[in-house]
Coordinates of C-alpha atoms and ligand atoms in Angstrom, one line a residue:
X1030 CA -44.9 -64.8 -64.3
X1031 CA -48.0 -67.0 -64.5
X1032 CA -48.8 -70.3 -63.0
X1033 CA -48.1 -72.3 -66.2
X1034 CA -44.6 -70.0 -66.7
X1035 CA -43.7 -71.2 -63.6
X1036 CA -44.8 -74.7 -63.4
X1037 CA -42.9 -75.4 -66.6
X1038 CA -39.2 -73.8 -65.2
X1039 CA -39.6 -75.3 -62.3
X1040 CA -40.4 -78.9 -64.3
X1041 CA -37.7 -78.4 -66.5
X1042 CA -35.1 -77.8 -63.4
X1043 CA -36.4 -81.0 -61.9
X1044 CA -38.1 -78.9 -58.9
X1045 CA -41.2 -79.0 -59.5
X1046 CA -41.7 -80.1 -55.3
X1047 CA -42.1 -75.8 -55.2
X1048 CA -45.4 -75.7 -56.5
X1049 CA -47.0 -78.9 -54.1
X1050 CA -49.2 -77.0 -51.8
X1051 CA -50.4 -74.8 -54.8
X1052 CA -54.2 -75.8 -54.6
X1053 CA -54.2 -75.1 -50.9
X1054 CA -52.6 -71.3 -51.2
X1055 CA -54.9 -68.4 -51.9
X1056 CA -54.6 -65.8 -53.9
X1057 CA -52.0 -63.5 -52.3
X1058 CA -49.6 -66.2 -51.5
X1059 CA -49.5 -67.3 -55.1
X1060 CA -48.9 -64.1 -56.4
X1061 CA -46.0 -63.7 -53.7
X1062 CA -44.7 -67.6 -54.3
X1063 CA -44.5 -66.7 -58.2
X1064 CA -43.0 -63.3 -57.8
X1065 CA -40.2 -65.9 -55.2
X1066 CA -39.9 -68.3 -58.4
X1067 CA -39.7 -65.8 -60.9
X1068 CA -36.6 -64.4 -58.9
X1069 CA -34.6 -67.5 -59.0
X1070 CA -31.4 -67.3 -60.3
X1071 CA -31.3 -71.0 -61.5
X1072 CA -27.7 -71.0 -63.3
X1073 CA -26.3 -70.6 -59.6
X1074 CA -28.5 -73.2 -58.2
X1075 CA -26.9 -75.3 -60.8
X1076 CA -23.7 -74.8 -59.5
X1077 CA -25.1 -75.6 -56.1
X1078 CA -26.5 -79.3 -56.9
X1079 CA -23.2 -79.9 -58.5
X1080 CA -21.0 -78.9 -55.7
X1081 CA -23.6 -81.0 -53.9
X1082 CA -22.8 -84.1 -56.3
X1083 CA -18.6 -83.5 -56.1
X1084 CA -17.0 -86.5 -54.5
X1085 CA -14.4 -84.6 -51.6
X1086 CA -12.5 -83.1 -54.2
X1087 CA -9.1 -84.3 -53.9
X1088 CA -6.7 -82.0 -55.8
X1089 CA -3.2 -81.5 -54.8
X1090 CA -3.1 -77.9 -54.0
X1091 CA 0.3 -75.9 -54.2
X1092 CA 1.8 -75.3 -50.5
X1093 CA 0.3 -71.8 -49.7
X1094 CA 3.2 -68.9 -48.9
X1095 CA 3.4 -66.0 -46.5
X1096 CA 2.7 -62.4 -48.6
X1097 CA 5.1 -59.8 -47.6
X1098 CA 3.4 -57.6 -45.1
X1099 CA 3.9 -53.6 -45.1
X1100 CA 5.2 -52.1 -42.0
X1101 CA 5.4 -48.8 -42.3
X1102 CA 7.9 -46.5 -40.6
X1103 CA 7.5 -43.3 -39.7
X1104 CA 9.1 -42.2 -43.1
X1105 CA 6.6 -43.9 -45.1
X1106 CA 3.0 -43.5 -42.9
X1107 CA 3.4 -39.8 -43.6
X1108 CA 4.1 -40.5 -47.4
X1109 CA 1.4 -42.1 -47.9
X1110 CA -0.5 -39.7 -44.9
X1111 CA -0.6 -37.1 -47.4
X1112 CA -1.1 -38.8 -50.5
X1113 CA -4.2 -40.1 -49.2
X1114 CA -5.5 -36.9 -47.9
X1115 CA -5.5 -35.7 -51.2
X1116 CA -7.5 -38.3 -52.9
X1117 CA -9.6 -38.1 -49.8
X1118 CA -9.8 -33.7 -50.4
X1119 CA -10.2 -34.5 -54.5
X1120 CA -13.5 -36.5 -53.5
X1121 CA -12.3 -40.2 -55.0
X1122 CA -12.9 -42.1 -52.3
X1123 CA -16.3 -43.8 -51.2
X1124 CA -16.9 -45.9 -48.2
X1125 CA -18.5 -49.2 -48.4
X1126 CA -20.1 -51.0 -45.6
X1127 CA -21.5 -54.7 -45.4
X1128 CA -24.4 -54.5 -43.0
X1129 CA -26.6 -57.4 -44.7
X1130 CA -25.5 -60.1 -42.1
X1131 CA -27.7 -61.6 -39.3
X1132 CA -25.9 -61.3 -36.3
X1133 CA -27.0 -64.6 -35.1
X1134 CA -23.5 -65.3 -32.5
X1135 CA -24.4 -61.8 -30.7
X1136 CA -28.3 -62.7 -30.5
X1137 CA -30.0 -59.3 -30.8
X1138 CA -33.3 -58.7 -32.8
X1139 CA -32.6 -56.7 -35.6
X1140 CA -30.0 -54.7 -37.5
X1141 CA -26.5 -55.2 -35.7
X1142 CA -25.5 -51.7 -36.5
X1143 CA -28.5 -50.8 -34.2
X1144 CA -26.7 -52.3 -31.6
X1145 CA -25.7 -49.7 -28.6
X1146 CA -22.5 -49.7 -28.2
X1147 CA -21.4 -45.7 -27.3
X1148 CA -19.9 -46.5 -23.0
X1149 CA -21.7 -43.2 -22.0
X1150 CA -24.1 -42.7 -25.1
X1151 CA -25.2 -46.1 -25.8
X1152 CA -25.1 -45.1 -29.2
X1153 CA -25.0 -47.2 -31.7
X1154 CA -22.5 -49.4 -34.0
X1155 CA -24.0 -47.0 -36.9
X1156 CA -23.7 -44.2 -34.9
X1157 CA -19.7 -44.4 -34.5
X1158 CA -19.2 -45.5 -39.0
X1159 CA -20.9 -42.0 -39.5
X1160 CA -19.7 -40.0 -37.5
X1161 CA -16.2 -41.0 -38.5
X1162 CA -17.7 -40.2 -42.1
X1163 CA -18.8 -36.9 -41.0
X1164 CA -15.6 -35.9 -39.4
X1165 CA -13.4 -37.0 -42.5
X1166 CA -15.9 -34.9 -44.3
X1167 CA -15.3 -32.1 -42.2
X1168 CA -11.7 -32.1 -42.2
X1169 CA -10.8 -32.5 -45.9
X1170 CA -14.1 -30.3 -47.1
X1171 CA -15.7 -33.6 -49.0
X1172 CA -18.6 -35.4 -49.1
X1173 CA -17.6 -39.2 -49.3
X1174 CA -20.8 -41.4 -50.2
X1175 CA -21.6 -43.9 -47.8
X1176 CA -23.2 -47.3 -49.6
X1177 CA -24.7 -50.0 -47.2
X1178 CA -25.3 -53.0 -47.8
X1179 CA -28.1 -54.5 -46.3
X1180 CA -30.5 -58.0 -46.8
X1181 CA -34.0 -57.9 -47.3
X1182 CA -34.3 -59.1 -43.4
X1183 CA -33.2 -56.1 -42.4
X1184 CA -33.4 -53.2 -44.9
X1185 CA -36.9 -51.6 -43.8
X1186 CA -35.2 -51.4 -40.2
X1187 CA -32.1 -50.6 -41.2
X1188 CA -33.0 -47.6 -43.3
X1189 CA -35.7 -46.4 -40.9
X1190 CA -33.0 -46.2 -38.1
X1191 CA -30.7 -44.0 -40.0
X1192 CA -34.0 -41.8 -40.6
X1193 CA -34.9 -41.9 -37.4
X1194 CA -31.6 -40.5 -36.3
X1195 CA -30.9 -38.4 -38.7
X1196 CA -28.6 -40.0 -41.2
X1197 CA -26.3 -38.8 -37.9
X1198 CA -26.0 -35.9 -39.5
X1199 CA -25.1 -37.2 -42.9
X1200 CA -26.3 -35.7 -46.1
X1201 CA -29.4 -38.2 -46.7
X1202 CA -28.1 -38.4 -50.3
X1203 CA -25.1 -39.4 -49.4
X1204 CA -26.2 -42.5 -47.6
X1205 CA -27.2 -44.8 -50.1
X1206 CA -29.0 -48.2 -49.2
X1207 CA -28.7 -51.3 -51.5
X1208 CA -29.7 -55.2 -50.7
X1209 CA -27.6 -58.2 -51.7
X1210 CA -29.4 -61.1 -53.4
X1211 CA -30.9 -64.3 -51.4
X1212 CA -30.7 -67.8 -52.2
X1213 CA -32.7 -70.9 -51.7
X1214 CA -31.5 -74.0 -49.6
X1215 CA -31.4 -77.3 -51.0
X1216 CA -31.5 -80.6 -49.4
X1217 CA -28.8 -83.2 -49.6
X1218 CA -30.7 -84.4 -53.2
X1219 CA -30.3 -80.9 -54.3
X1220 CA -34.3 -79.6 -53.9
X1221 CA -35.3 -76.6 -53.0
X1222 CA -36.6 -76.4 -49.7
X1223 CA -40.7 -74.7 -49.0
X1224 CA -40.5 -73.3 -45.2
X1225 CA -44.4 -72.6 -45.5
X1226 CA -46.9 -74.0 -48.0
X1227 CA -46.2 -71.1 -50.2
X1228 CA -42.5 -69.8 -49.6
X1229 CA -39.3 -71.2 -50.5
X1230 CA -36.4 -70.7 -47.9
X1231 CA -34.4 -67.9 -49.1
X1232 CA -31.1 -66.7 -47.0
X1233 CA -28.4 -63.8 -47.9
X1234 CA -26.4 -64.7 -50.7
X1235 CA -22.7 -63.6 -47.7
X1236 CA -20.5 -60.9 -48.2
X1237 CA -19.5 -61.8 -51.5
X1238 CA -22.7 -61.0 -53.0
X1239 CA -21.8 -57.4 -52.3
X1240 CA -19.8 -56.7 -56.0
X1241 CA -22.7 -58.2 -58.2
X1242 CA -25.3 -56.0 -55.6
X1243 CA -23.4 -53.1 -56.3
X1244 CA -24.0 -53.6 -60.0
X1245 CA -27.6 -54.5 -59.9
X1246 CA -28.5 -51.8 -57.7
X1247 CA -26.8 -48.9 -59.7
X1248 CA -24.2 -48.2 -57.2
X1249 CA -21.3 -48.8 -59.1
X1250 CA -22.8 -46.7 -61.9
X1251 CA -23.3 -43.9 -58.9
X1252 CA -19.7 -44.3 -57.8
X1253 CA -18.6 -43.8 -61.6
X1254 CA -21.2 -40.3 -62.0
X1255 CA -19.6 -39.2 -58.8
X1256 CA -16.0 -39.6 -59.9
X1257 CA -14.9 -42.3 -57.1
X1258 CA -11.7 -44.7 -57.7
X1259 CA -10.8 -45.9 -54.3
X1260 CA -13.3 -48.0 -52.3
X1261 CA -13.1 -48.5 -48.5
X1262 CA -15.0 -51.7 -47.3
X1263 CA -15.8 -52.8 -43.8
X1264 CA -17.7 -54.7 -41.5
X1265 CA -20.7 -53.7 -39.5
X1266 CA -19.4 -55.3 -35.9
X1267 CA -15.8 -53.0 -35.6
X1268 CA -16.4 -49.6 -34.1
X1269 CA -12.4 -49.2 -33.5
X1270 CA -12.2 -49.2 -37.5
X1271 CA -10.6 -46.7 -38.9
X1272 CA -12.7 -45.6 -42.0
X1273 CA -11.1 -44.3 -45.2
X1274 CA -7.2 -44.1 -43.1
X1275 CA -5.3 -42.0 -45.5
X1276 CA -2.9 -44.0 -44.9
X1277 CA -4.0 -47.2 -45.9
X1278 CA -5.2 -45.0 -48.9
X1279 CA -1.9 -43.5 -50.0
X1280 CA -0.4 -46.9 -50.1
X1281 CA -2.9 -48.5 -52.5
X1282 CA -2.9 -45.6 -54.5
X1283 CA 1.0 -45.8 -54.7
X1284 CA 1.4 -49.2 -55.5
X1285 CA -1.4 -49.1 -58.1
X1286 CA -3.3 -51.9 -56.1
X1287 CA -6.2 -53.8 -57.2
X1288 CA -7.3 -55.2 -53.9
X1289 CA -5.6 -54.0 -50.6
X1290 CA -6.0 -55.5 -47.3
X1291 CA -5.9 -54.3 -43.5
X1292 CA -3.6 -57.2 -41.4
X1293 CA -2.9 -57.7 -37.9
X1294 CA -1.0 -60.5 -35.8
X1295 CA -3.1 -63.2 -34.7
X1296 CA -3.8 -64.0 -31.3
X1297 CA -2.9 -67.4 -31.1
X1298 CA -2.0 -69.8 -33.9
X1299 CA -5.7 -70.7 -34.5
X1300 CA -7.9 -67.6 -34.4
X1301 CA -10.9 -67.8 -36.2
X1302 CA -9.5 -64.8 -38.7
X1303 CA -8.5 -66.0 -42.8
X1304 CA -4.7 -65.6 -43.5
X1305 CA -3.6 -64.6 -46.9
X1306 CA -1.2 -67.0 -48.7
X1307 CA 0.4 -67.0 -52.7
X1308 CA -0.5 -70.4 -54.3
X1309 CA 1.2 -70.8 -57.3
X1310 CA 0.4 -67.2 -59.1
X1311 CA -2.0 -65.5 -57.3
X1312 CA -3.2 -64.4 -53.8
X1313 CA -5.9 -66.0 -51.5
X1314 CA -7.3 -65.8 -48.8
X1315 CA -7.3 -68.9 -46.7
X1316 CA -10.2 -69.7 -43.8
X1317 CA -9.3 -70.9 -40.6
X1318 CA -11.0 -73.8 -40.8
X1319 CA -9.2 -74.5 -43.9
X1320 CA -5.5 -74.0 -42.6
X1321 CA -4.0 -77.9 -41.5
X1322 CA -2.6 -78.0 -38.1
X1323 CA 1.2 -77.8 -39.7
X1324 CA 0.5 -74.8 -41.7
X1325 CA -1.4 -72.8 -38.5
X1326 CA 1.2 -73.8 -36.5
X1327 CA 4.5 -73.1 -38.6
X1328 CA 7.2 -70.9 -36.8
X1329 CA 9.4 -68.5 -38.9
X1330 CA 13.5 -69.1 -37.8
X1331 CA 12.7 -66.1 -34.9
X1332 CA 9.8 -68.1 -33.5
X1333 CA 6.8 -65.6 -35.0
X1334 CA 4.3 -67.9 -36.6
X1335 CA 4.9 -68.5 -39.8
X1336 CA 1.3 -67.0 -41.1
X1337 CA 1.6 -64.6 -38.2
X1338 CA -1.5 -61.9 -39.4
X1339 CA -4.6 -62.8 -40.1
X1340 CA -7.7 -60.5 -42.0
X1341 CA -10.4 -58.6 -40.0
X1342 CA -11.9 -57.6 -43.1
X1343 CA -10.9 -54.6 -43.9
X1344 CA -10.2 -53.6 -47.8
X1345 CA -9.9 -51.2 -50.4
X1346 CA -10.3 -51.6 -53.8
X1347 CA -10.1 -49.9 -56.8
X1348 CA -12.9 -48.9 -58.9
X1349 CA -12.2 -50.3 -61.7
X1350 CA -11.1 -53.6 -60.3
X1351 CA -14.7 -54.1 -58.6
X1352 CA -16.2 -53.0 -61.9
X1353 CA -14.1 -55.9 -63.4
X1354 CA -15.7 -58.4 -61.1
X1355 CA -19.1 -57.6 -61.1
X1356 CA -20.1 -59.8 -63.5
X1357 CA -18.0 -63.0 -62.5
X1358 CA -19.1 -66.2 -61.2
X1359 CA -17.4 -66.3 -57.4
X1360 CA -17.0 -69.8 -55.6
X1361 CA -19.5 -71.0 -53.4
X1362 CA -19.2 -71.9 -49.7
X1363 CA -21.3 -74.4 -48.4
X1364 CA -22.8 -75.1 -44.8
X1365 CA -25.1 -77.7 -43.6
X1366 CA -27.8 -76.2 -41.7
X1367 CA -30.7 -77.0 -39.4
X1368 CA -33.8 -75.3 -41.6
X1369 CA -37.5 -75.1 -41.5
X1370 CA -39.6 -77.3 -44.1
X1371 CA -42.7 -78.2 -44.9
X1372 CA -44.1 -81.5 -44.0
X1373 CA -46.2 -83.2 -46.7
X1374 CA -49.2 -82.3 -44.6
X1375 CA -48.3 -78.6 -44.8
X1376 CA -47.5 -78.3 -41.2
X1377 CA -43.9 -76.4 -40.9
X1378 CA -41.1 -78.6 -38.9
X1379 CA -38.1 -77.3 -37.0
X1380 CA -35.6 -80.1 -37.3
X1381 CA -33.2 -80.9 -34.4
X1382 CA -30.5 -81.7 -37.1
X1383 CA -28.8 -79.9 -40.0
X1384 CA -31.5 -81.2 -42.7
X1385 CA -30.2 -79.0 -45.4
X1386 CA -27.1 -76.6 -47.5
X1387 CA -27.1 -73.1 -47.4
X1388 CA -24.5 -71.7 -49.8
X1389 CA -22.6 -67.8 -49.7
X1390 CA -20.6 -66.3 -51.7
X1391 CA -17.3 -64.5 -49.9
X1392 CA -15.9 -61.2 -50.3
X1393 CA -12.4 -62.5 -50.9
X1394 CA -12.6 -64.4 -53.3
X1395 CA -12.2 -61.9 -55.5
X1396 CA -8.6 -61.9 -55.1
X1397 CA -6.9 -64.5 -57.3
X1398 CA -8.4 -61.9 -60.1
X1399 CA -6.5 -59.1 -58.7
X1400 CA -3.0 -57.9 -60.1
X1401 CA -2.2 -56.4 -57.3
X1402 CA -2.4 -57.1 -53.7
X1403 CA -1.6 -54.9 -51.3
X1404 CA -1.2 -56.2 -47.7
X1405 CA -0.9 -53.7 -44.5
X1406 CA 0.3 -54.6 -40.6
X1407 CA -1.9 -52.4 -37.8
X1408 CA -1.9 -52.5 -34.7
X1409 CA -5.0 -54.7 -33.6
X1410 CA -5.3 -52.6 -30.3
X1411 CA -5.9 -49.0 -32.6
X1412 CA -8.5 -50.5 -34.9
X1413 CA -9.7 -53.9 -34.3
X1414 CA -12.4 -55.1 -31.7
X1415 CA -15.7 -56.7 -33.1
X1416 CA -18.8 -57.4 -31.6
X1417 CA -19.5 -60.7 -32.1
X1418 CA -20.5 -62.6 -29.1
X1419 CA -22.9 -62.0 -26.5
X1420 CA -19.8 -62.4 -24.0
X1421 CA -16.9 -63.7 -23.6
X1422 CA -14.2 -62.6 -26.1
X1423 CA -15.1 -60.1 -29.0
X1424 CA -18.1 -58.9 -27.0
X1425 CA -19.6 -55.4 -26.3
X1426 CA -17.6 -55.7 -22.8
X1427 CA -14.3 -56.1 -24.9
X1428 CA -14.9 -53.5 -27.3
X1429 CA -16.2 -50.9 -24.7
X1430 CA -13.1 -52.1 -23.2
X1431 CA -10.8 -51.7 -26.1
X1432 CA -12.5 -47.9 -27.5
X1433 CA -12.2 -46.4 -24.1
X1434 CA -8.5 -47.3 -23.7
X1435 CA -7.6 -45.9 -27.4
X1436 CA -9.5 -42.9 -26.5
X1437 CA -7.4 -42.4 -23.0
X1438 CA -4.1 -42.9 -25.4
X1439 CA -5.2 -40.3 -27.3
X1440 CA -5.6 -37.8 -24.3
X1441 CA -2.8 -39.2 -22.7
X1442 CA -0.6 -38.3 -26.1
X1443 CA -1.9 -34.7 -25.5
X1444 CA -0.7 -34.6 -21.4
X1445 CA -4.4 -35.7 -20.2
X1446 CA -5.1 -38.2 -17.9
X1447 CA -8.4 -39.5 -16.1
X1448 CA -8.9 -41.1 -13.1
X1449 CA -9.0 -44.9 -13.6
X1450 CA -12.7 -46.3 -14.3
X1451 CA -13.9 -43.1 -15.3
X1452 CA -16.2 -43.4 -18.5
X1453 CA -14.7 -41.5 -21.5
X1454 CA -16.6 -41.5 -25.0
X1455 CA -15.6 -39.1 -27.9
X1456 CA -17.8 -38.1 -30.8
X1457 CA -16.0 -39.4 -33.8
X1458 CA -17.6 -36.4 -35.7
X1459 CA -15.2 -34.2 -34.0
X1460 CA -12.5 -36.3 -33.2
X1461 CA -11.1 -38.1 -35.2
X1462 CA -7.9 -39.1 -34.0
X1463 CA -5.6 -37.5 -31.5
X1464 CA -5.0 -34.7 -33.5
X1465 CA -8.2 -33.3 -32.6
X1466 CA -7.5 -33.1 -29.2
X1467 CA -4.3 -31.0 -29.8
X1468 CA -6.6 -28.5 -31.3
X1469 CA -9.2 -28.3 -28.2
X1470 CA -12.4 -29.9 -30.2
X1471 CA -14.9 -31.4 -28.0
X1472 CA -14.5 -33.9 -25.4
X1473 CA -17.1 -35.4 -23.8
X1474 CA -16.7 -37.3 -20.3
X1475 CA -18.8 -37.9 -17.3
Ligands
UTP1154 P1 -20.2 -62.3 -39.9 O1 -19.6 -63.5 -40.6 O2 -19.6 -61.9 -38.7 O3 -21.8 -62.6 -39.8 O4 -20.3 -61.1 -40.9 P2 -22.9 -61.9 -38.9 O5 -24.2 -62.2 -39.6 O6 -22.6 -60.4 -38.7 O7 -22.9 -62.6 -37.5 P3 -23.1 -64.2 -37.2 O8 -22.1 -65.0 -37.9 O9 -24.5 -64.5 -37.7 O10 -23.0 -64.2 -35.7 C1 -19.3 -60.3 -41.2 C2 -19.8 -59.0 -41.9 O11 -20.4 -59.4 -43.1 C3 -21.7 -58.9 -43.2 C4 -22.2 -58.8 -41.8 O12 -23.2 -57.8 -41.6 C5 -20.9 -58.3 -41.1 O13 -20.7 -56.9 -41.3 N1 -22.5 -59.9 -43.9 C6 -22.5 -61.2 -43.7 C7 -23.3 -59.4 -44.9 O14 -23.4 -58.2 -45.2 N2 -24.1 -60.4 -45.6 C8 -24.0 -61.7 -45.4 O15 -24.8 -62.5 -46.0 C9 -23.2 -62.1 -44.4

């Protein structure tokens, strides 16, 4: 894109505030602001301003309702057990992993899934996803592709820790790296916002932008070359997840489902985890923050809450159903955020307040297009502990916390038991659940 290409889009978008500090930039810092402007998707940033513009919208939205929820029995886990072990065995299922976020609450420098997290090991978050990967690929003979999704903060480090360890003894070609997109802020008048003389402010488009990434990148036309239908997709922060449960498998292949969903009871009325409710005649997924007091707090006749389980992000989907979506339009969510500008001077300012609107896109939103929605109770204690503070609740003290004392249920379902406090950390590469133990695979303890 040349200057003139570039001063006339931005003109004719009413932003042409990008290109002030021009004269002052030298040669390298053009190049890299036009290359910026050249990749701005300005259809979205449409959308943007206009949300910007809408009065609080006011529409009278249906009451939401509680999905029926999937318990299984012991009957039906092993139905679906083995019907998912054979999609797993016939080499259908991939494993998709959203690792683009910036792990701002927990407050470490780079990557989260760098983050050490093994109790004896300190391995980290990474670590335990592949090794999971690597056991499932050792015990149905397969070689499930593993896409992560990372943003351009963290892609160089991201991919240069999996090299540096190894791909944790992964095939390296079945690890495959893609970015999501980034988008500008805009201030409350809907401008785009410089954070230097000659960069705009770009931040990751959320975890929504995954389905058009996996398009863009050539992912989707790698899962269709390698013959995958079923998608797993989960979160960077969970090392208690259970990747690719054949279970969880089994039943979405059974009920032909578009979009299935992981669900387990809240703690409390308001925990900061998004319900999902029928409106009218689809399925959403409501936020916390978007739940009134009433609905968080309605009771069932037996006293459970009345939207008892709430969604720790963990999905399957079909192929074809992400393949439908790729190209859609998804909602935008907005937040008002404190970010860096450029003074008129040139001089870069760190405002005290929120000054500007960051928008993202979110993963579930997707599911108002599906047909079929599968939803799934599990135990939280089996599969759900995130790292996401520094301390406090959902920290790495919790989740060290939390994998240790799955891991002593497992030993304890085969007739071992440990002294109390003693550190216990098992190599998800060889054991994967306690199965494993029964047939004498490695333990390691202190
Ligand atoms: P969170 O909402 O917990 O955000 O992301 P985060 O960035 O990890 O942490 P905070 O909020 O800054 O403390 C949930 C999952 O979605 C991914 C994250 O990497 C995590 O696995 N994510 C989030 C993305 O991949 N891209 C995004 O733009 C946002």
């Amino acid at each position: 894109m040349t200057y003139e290409q570039a001063k006339s889009l931005l003109e004719s978008n009413n932003q042409s505030q990008v290109l002030r500090f021009w004269g002052t930039l030298n040669a390298t810092a053009q190049q890299s602001l036009l290359k910026q402007i050249a990749s701005l998707d300005f259809a979205s940033i449409e959308r943007m301003k206009a949300m910007l513009a809408q009065k609080a919208a006011e529409t009278a939205l249906a009451d939401p309702i509680a999905p029926e929820v999937v318990e299984f029995t012991a009957k039906t886990h092993a139905e679906a057990y083995t019907a998912g072990e054979q999609e797993l065995r016939a080499g259908k299922v991939a494993v998709l992993l959203v690792a683009g976020g910036q792990g701002s609450r927990l407050g470490y420098e780079g990557p989260k899934g760098a983050y050490s997290i093994g109790p004896i090991t300190q391995k980290p978050l990474f670590y335990f996803h592949s090794r999971k990967i690597l056991g499932l690929n050792r015990r149905y003979q397969t070689r499930i592709p593993f896409y992560i999704m990372t943003s351009d903060v963290n892609d160089a480090a991201t991919q240069a820790h999996f090299a540096e360890h190894h791909y944790f003894g992964l095939n390296k070609d079945d690890v495959i790296f893609f970015q999501q997109g980034v988008w500008p802020a805009l201030t409350p008048e809907g401008k785009i916002i410089l954070d230097q003389p000659g960069h705009i402010f770009m931040s990751p488009d959320g975890h929504g932008g995954t389905i058009s990434a996996l398009e863009k990148n050539g992912c989707l036309a790698d899962m269709q070359k390698r013959g995958i239908s079923t998608i797993f997709y989960f979160q960077v922060d969970n090392p208690m997840v259970e990747i690719a449960d054949p279970a969880f498998i089994g039943l979405h292949i059974s009920k032909k489902s578009d979009f299935s969903l992981k669900l387990c009871a809240k703690r409390d009325a308001k925990e900061g985890m998004g319900v999902v409710a029928i409106r009218g005649d689809h399925f959403e997924m409501i936020e916390y923050t978007e739940l009134t007091d009433e609905q968080a707090n309605r009771r069932t006749a037996n006293g459970d809450l009345y939207f008892k389980y709430g969604s720790p992000a963990i999905h399957l989907f079909s192929f074809d159903f992400l393949k439908q979506e790729a190209n859609r339009n998804m909602p935008l969510h907005i937040a008002f955020k404190k970010i860096p500008v450029c003074a008129d001077d040139g001089t870069v300012i760190k405002p005290e307040k929120n000054n500007g609107y960051k928008f993202e896109k979110f993963i579930f939103d997707v599911m108002p297009d599906a047909k079929t929605v599968v939803n799934l109770a599990f135990d939280r204690a089996d599969e759900f502990s995130p790292v996401k503070n520094a301390e406090g609740s959902d920290s790495p003290a919790t989740c060290k916390h939390d994998m240790q004392a799955k891991w002593r249920r497992w030993l304890a379902a085969n007739s071992i038991t440990l002294p109390e406090g003693l550190p216990l950390e098992l190599d998800p590469a060889c054991v994967l659940d306690a199965s494993d133990l029964k047939k004498g695979l490695l333990l390691e303890t202190r």
